CSV table of C-alpha atoms in Angstrom, one decimal:
chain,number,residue,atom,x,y,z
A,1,UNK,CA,1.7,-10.8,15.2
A,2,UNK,CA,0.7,-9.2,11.4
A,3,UNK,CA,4.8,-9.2,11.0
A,4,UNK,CA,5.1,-12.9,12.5
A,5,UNK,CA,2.7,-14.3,10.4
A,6,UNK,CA,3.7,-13.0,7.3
A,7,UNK,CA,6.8,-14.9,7.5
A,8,UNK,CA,5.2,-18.2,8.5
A,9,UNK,CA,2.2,-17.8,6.1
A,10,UNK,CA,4.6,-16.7,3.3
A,11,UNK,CA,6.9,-19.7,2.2
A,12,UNK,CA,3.5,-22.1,2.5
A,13,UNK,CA,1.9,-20.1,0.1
A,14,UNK,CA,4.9,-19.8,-2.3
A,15,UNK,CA,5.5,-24.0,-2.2
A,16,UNK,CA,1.8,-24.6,-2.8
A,17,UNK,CA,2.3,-22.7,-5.7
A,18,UNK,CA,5.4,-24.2,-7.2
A,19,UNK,CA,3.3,-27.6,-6.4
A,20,UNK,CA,-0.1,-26.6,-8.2
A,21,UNK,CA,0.7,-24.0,-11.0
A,22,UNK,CA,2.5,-24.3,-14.2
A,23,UNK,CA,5.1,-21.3,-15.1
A,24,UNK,CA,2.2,-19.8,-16.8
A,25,UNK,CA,-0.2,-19.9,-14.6
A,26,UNK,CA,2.3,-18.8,-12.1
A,27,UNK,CA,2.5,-15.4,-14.3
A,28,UNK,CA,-0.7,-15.2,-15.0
A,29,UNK,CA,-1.9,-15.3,-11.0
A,30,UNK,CA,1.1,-12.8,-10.6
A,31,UNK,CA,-0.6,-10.6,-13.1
A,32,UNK,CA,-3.7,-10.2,-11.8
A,33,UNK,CA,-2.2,-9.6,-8.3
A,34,UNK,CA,-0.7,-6.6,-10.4
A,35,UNK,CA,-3.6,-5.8,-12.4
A,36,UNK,CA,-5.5,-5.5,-8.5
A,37,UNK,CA,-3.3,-3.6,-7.3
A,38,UNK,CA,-4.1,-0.6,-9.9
A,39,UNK,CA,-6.6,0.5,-6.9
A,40,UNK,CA,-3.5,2.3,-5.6
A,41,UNK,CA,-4.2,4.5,-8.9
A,42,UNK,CA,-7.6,5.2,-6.8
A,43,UNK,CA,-6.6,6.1,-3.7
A,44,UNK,CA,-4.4,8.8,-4.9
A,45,UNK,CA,-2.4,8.8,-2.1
A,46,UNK,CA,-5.6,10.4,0.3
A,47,UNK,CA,-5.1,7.6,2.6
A,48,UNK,CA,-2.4,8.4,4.5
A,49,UNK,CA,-3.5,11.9,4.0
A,50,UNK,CA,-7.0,10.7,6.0
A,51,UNK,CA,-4.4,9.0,8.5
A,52,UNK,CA,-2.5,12.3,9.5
A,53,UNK,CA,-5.6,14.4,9.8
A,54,UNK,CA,-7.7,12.5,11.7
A,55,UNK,CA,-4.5,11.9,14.1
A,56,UNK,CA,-4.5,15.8,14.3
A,57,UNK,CA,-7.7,15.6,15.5
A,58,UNK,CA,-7.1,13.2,18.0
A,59,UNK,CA,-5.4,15.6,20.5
A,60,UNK,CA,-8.9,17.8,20.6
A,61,UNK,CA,-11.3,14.9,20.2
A,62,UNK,CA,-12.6,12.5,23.2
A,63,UNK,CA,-14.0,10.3,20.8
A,64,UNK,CA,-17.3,9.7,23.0
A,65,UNK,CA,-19.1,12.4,21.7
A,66,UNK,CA,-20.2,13.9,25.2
A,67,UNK,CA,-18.1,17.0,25.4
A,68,UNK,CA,-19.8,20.5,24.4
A,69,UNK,CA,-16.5,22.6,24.4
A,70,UNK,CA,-16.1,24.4,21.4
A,71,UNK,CA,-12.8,22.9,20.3
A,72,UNK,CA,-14.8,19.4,20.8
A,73,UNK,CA,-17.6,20.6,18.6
A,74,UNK,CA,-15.3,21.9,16.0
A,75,UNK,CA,-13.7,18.7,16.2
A,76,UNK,CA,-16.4,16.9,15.0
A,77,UNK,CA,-17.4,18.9,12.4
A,78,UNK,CA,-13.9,18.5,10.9
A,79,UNK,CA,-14.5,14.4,11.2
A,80,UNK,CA,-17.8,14.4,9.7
A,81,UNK,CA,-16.0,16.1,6.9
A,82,UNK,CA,-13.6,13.6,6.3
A,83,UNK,CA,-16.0,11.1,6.6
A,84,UNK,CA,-18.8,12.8,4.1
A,85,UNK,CA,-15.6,13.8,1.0
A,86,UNK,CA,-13.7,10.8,1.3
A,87,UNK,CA,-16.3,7.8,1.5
A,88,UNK,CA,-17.7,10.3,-1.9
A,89,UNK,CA,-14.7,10.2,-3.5
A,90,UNK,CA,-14.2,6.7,-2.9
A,91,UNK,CA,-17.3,5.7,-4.3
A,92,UNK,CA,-16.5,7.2,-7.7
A,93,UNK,CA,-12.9,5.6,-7.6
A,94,UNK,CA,-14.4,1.8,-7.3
A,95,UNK,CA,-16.2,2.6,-10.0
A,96,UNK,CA,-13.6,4.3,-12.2
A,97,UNK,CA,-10.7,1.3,-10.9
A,98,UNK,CA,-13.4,-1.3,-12.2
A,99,UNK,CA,-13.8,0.0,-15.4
A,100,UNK,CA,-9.7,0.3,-16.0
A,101,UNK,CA,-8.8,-2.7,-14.2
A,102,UNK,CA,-11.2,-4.6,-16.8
A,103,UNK,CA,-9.0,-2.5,-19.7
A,104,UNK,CA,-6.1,-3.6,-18.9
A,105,UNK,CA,-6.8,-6.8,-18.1
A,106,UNK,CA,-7.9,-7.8,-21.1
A,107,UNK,CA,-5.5,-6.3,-23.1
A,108,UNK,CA,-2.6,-7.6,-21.1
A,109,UNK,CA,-3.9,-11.5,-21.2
A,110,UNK,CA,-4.9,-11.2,-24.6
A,111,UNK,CA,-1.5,-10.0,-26.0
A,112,UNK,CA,0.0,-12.6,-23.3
A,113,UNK,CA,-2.1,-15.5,-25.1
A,114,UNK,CA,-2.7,-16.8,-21.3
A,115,UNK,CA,-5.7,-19.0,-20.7
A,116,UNK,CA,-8.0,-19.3,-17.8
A,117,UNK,CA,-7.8,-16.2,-16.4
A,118,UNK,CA,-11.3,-14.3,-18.1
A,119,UNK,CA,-13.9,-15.7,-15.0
A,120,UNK,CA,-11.5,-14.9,-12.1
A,121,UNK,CA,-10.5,-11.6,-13.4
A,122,UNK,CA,-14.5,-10.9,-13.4
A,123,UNK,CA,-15.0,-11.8,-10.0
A,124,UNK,CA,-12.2,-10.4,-8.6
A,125,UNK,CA,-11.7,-7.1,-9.7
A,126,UNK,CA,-15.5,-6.1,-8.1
A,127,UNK,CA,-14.8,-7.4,-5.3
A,128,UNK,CA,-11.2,-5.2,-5.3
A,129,UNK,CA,-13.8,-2.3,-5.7
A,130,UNK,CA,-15.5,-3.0,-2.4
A,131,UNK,CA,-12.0,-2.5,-0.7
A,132,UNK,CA,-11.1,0.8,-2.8
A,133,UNK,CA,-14.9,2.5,-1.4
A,134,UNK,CA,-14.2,0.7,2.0
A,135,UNK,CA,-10.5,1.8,2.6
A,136,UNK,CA,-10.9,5.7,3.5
A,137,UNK,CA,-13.3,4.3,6.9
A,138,UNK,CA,-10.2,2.2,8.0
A,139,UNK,CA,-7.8,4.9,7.6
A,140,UNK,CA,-9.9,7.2,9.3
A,141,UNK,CA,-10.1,4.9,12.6
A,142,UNK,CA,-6.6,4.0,12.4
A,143,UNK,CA,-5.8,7.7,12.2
A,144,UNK,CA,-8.1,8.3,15.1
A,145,UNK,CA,-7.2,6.3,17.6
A,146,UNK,CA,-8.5,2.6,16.7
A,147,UNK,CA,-4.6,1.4,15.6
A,148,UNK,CA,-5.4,-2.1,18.1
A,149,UNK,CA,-8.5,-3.1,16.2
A,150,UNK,CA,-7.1,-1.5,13.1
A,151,UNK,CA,-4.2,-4.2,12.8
A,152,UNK,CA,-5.8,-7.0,14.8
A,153,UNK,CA,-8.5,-7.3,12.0
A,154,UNK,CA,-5.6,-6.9,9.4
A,155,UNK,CA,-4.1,-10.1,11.1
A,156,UNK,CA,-7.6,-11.5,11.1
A,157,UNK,CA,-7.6,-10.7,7.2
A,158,UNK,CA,-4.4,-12.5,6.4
A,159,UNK,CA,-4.5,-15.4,8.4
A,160,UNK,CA,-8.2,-16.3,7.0
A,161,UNK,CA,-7.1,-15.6,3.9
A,162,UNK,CA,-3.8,-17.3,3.7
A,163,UNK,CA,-6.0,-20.5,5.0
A,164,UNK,CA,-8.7,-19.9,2.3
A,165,UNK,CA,-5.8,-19.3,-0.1
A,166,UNK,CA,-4.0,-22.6,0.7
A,167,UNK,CA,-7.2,-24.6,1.0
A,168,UNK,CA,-8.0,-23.7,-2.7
A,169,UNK,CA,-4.5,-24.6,-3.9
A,170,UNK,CA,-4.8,-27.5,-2.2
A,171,UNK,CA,-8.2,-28.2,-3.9
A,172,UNK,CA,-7.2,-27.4,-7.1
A,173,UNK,CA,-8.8,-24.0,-7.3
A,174,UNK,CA,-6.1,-22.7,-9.1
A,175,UNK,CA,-7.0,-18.8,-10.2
A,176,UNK,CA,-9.4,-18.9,-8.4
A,177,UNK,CA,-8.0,-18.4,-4.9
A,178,UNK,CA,-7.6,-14.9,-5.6
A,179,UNK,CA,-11.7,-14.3,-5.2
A,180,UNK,CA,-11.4,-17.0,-2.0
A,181,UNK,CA,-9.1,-14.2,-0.7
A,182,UNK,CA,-11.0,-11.2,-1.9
A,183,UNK,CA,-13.8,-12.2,-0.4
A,184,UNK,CA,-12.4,-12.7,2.7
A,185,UNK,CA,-10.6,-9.3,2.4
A,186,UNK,CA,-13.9,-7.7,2.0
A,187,UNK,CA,-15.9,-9.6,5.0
A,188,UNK,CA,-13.5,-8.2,7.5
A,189,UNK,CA,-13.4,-4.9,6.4
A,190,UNK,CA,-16.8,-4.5,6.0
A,191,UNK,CA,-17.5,-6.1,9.7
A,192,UNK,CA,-15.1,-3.3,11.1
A,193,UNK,CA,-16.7,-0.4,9.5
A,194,UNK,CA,-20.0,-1.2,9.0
A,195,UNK,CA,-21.0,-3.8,12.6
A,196,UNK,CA,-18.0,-2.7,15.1
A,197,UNK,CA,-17.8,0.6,14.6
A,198,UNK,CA,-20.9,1.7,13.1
A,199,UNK,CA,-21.5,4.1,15.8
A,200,UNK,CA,-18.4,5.3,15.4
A,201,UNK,CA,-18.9,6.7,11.8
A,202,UNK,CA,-22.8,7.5,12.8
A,203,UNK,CA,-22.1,10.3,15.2
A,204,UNK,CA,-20.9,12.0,12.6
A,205,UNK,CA,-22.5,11.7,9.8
A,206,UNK,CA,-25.6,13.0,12.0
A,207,UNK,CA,-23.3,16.5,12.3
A,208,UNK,CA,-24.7,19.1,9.4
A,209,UNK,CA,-22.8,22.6,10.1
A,210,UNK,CA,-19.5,22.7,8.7
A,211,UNK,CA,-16.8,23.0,10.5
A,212,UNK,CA,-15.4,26.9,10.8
A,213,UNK,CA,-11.8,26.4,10.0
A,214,UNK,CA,-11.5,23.5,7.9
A,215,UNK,CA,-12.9,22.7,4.5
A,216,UNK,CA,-12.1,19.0,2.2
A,217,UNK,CA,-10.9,22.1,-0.6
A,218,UNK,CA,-8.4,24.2,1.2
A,219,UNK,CA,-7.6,21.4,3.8
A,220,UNK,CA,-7.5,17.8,2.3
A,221,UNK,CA,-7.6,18.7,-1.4
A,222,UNK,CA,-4.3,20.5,-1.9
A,223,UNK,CA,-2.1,17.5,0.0
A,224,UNK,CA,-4.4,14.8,-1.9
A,225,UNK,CA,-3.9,16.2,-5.2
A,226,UNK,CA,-0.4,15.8,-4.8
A,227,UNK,CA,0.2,12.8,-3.0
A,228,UNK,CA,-2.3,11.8,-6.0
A,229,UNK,CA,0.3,12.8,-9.0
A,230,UNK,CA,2.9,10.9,-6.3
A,231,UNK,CA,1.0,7.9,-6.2
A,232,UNK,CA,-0.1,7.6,-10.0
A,233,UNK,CA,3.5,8.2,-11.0
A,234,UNK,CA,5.1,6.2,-8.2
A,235,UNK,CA,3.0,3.0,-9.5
A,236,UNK,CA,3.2,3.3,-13.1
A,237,UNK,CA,6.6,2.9,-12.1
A,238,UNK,CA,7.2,0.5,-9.7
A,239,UNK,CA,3.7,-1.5,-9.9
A,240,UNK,CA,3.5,-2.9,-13.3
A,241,UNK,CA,6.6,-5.0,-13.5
A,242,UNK,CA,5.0,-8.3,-14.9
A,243,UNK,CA,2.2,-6.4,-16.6
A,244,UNK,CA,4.9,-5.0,-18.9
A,245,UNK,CA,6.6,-8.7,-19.2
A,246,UNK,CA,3.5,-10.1,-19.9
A,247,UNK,CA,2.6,-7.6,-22.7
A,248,UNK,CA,5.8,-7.1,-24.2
A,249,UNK,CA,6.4,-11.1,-23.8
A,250,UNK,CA,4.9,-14.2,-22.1
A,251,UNK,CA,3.0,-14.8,-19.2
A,252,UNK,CA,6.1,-18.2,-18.9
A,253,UNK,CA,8.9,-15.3,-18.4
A,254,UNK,CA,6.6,-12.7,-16.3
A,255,UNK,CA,6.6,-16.1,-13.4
A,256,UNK,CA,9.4,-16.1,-12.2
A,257,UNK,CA,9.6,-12.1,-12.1
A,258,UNK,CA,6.3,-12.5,-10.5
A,259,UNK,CA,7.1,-14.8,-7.7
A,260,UNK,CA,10.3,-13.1,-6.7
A,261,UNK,CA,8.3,-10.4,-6.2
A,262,UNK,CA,5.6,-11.9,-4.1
A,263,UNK,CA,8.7,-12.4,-1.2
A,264,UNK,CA,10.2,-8.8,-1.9
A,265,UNK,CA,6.8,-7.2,-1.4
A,266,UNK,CA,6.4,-9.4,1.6
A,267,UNK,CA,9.7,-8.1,3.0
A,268,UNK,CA,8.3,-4.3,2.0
A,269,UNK,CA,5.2,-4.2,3.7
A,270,UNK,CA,7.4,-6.2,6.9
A,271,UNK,CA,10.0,-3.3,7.0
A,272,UNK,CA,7.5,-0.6,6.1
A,273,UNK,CA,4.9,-2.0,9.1
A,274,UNK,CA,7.6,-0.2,11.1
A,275,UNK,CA,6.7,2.7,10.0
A,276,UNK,CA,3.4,2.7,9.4
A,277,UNK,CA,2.1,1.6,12.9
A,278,UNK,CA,4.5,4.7,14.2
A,279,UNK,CA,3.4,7.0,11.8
A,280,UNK,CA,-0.4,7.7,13.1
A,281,UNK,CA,1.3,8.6,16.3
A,282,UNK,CA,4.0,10.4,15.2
A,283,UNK,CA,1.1,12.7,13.5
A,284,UNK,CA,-0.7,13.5,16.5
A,285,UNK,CA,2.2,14.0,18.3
A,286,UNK,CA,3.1,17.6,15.8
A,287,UNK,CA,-0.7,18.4,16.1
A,288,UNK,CA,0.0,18.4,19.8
A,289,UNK,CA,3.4,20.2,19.1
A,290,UNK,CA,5.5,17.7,20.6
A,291,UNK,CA,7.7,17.9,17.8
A,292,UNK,CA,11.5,16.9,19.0
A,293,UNK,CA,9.7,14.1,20.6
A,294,UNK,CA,8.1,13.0,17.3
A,295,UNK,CA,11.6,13.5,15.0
A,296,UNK,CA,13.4,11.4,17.4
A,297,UNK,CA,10.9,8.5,17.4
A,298,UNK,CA,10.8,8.8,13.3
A,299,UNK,CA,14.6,8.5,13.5
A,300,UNK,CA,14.4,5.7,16.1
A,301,UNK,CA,11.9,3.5,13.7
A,302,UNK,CA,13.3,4.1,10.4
A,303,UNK,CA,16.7,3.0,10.7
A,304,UNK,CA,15.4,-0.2,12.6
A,305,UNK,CA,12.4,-0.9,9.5
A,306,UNK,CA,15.8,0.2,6.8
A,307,UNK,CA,17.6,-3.0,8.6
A,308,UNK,CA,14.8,-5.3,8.6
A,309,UNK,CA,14.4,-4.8,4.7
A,310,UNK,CA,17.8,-5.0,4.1
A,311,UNK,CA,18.6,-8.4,6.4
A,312,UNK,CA,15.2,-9.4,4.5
A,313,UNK,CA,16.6,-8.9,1.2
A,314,UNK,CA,19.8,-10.3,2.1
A,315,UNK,CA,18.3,-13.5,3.4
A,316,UNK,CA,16.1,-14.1,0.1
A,317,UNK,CA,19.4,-13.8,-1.9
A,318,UNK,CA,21.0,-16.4,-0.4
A,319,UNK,CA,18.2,-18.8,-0.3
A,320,UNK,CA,18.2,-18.4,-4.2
A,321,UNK,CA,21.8,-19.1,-4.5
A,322,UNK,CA,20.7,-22.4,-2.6
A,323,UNK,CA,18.1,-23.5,-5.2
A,324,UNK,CA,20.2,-25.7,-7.1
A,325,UNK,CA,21.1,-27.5,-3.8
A,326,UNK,CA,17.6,-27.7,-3.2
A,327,UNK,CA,16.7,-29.1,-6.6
A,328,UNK,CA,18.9,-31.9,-5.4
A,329,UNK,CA,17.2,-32.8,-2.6
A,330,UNK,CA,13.2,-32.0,-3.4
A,331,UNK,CA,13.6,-33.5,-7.4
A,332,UNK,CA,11.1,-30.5,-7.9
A,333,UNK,CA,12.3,-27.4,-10.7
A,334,UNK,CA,12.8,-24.7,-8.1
A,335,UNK,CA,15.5,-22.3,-9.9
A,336,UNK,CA,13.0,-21.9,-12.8
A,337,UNK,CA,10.7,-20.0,-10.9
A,338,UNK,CA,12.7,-17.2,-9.4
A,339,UNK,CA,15.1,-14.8,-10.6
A,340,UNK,CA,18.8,-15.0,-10.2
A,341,UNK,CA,20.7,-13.9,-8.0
A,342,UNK,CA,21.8,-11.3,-9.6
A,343,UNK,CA,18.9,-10.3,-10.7
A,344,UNK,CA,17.5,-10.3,-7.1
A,345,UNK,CA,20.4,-7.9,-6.3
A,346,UNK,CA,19.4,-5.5,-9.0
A,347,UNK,CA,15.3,-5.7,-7.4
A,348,UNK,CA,17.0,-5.8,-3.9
A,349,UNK,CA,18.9,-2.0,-5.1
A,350,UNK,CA,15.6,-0.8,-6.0
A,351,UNK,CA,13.5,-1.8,-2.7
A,352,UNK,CA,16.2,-0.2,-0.4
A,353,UNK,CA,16.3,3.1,-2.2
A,354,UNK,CA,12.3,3.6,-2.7
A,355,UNK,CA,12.2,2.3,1.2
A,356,UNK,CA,14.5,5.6,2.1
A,357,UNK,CA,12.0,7.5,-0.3
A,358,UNK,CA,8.4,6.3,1.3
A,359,UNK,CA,10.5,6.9,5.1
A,360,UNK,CA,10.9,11.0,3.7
A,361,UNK,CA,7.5,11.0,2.4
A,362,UNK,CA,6.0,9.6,5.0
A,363,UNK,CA,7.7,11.9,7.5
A,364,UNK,CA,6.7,15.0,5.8
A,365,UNK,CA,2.7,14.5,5.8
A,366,UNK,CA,2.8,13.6,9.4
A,367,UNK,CA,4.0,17.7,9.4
A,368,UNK,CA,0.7,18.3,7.4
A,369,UNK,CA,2.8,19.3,4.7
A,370,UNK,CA,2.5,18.7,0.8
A,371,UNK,CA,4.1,15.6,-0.6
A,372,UNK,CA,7.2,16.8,-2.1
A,373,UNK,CA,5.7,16.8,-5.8
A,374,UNK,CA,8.1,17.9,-8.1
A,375,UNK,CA,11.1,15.7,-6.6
A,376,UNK,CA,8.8,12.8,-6.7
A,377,UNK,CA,7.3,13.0,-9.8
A,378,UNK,CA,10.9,13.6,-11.3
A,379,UNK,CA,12.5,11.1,-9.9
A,380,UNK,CA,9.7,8.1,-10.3
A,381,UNK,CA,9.2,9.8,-13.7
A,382,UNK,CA,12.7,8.8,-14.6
A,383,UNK,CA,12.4,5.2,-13.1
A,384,UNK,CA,8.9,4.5,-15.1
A,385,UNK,CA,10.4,5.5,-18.6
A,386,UNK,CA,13.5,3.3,-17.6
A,387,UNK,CA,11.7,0.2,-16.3
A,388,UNK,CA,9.0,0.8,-19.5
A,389,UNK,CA,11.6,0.8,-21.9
A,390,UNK,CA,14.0,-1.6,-20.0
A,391,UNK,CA,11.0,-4.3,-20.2
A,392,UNK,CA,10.3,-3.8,-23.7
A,393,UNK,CA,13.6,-4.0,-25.0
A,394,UNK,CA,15.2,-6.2,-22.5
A,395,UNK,CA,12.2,-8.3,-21.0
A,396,UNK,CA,13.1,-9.0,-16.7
A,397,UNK,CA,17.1,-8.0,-17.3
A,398,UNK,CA,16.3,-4.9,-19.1
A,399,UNK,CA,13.5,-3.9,-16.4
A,400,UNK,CA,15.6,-4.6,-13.8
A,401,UNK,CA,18.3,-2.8,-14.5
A,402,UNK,CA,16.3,0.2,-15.6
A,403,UNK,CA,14.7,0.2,-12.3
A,404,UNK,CA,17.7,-0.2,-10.0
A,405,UNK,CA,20.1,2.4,-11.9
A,406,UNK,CA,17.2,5.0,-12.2
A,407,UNK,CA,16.4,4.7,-8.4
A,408,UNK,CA,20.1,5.4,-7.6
A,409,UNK,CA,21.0,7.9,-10.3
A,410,UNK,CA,17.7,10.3,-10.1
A,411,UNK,CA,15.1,9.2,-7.9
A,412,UNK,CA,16.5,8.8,-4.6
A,413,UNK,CA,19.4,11.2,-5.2
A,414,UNK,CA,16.4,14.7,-5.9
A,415,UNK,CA,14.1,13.1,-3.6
A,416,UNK,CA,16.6,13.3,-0.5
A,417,UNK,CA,17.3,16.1,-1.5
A,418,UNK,CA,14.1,17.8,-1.6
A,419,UNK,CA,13.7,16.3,2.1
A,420,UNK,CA,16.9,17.7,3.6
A,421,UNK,CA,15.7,20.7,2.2
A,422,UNK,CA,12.3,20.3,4.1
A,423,UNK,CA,13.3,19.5,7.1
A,424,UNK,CA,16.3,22.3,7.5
A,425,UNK,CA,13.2,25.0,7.0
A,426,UNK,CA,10.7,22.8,9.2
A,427,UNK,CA,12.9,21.3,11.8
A,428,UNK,CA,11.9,19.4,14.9
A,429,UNK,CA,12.8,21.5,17.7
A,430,UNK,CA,9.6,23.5,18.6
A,431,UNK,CA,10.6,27.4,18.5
A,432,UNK,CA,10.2,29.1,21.7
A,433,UNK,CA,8.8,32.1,22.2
């Protein structure tokens, strides 16, 4: 239903916006969507860390509370830890994404000359920073066991906030649906953690002894680390696209940069759902050694989430090369506020190829293994200095074309790799003795 209603909710929001925002306004609400999404920077990759471990846990752990097996009690040492470190390191991250979220705000907007943006940036950015401190409790039910409720109250999130979104537009709230949809963001996350599953969380946090064979430092710490260089690198990269347009030109050419990629990400987060309802599962299933079974489902879900990107992307293209045709018909400026097509090609190029890269990376911490660092950092290294340079040089072309020809001349090229090199010493066939 999350997948269904993206697609319905998507092309409302999009024609509202064409109806009640100027190009610059466009950019500038793209922005901030941008600016917001630096919490990424925050999470350093520990989410899907938290994901994998509590699904190792999940084999070993009723869930109840009511078993006093050692291998139970253990258990529940090693949740309370997760609990305890991540909610900690959370709480410091909100803090730190406020402070450089306000930053680079105001320098962006400022050297964009954009108006109307100062009030909505202050409202929505703290609200952003209840999300970052709330997001490690989500992952940690999802991980163990909660996936239903998990993604029930994401559909809950986006079809409330799509309404609340289009209800503003409508009104004439302009900027200002972005806080009508943090808001909402932030009321169903909090009634999850804090009111459904309260108990959940408080049965552990009651647990004092550590556990005997875990610890956040040995355990957690090495795999956040670096899934936290991936992350950091991977989004100055790929995150900032009309940040840079907007500082290194207007907010006027950042729009329709900015709205193209409000459908691609759509079509992302479609195609990666795929994988990331799978991928809780497919981590308990190597903490419970089942491993040939879990490589087989990866395989199985990948190549189905790698089509629907691609028929995704293929889709949007040709509705752009039917903008003009539209124009005909609607009298309304439609080709003005998306890319070309060709353009879309060269962003389409790009999606595919970091798709293939999140599928490896994702398969490798459901082994409990370390992101592959240096093939990652390398490779989105390369794209960052392209797409930086690309958009200061070239504004949207010369971004676009940076991105797509690094992704398919270094980044996807080390990172599989690095992979195939990963999986031949780790395969999925479980040795027998």
């Amino acid at each position: 239903m999350n997948k269904v209603w993206q697609v319905l909710a998507g092309p409302i929001t999009i024609a509202l916006i064409i109806v009640n925002f100027s190009l610059q306004d466009q950019g500038v609400y793209s922005a901030i969507i941008g600016i917001i999404g630096i919490q990424s920077l925050f999470e350093l990759g520990l989410l899907n860390v938290l994901i994998g471990q509590a699904g190792h846990e999940l084999p070993h752990f009723s869930g109840d509370g009511t078993s006093d097996s050692d291998v139970q009690n253990e258990s529940m040492k090693r949740m309370a830890e997760l609990i305890r470190y991540s909610r900690r390191w959370f709480a410091i991250a909100s803090i730190l994404f406020v402070a450089l979220a306000f930053a680079i705000g105001w320098i962006t907007f400022q050297r964009g000359n954009a108006d109307g943006w100062q009030w909505p940036l202050a409202f929505v950015i703290p609200l952003s920073a209840i999300t970052v401190f709330l997001s490690p409790s989500i992952a940690i039910l999802e991980g163990a066991g909660f996936r239903a409720e998990v993604y029930r109250n994401r559909l809950f999130q986006m079809i409330t906030g799509s309404l609340v979104v289009w209800l503003g537009l409508t009104l004439g709230f302009k900027l200002w649906v972005l806080v009508l949809s943090a808001t909402v963001q932030v009321g169903w996350m909090a009634y999850l953690t804090h009111w459904r599953h309260a108990s959940f969380f408080q049965q552990f946090l009651v647990v004092k002894q550590r556990p005997f064979n875990f610890s956040w430092r040995y355990d957690v710490a090495p795999i956040q680390w670096r899934s936290a260089i991936v992350s950091i690198v991977f989004y100055i990269a790929t995150g900032l696209f009309t940040v840079i347009v907007i500082n290194f030109h207007s907010a006027t050419e950042a729009a329709p940069l900015g709205m193209t990629l409000t459908v691609t990400s759509a079509i992302q987060m479609l195609a990666l759902a795929w994988i990331q309802t799978k991928y809780p599962l497919v981590a308990a299933m190597h903490g419970a050694r089942r491993r040939e079974e879990a490589g087989t489902l990866w395989r199985q879900i990948s190549v189905t989430s790698t089509a629907l990107l691609v028929t995704g992307l293929g889709t949007l293209t040709a509705l752009i090369a039917l903008l003009p045709i539209a124009e005909t018909w609607t009298s309304v400026a439609l080709v003005p506020r998306f890319l070309s097509v060709t353009q879309v090609v060269m962003l389409g190029v790009g999606c595919v190829l970091t798709h293939a890269i999140a599928i490896q990376g994702f398969y490798v911490l459901s082994r409990r293994s370390s992101p592959l660092i240096g093939a990652s950092v390398l490779g989105y290294g390369t794209v960052a200095v392209a797409v930086w340079l690309g958009g200061y040089y070239g504004g949207t072309n010369g971004l676009l074309v940076g991105y797509a020809t690094a992704m398919l001349i270094v980044a996807f090229p080390i990172h599989t790799f690095a992979y195939l090199k990963f999986r031949s010493a780790q395969p999925d066939q479980t040795s027998r003795a």
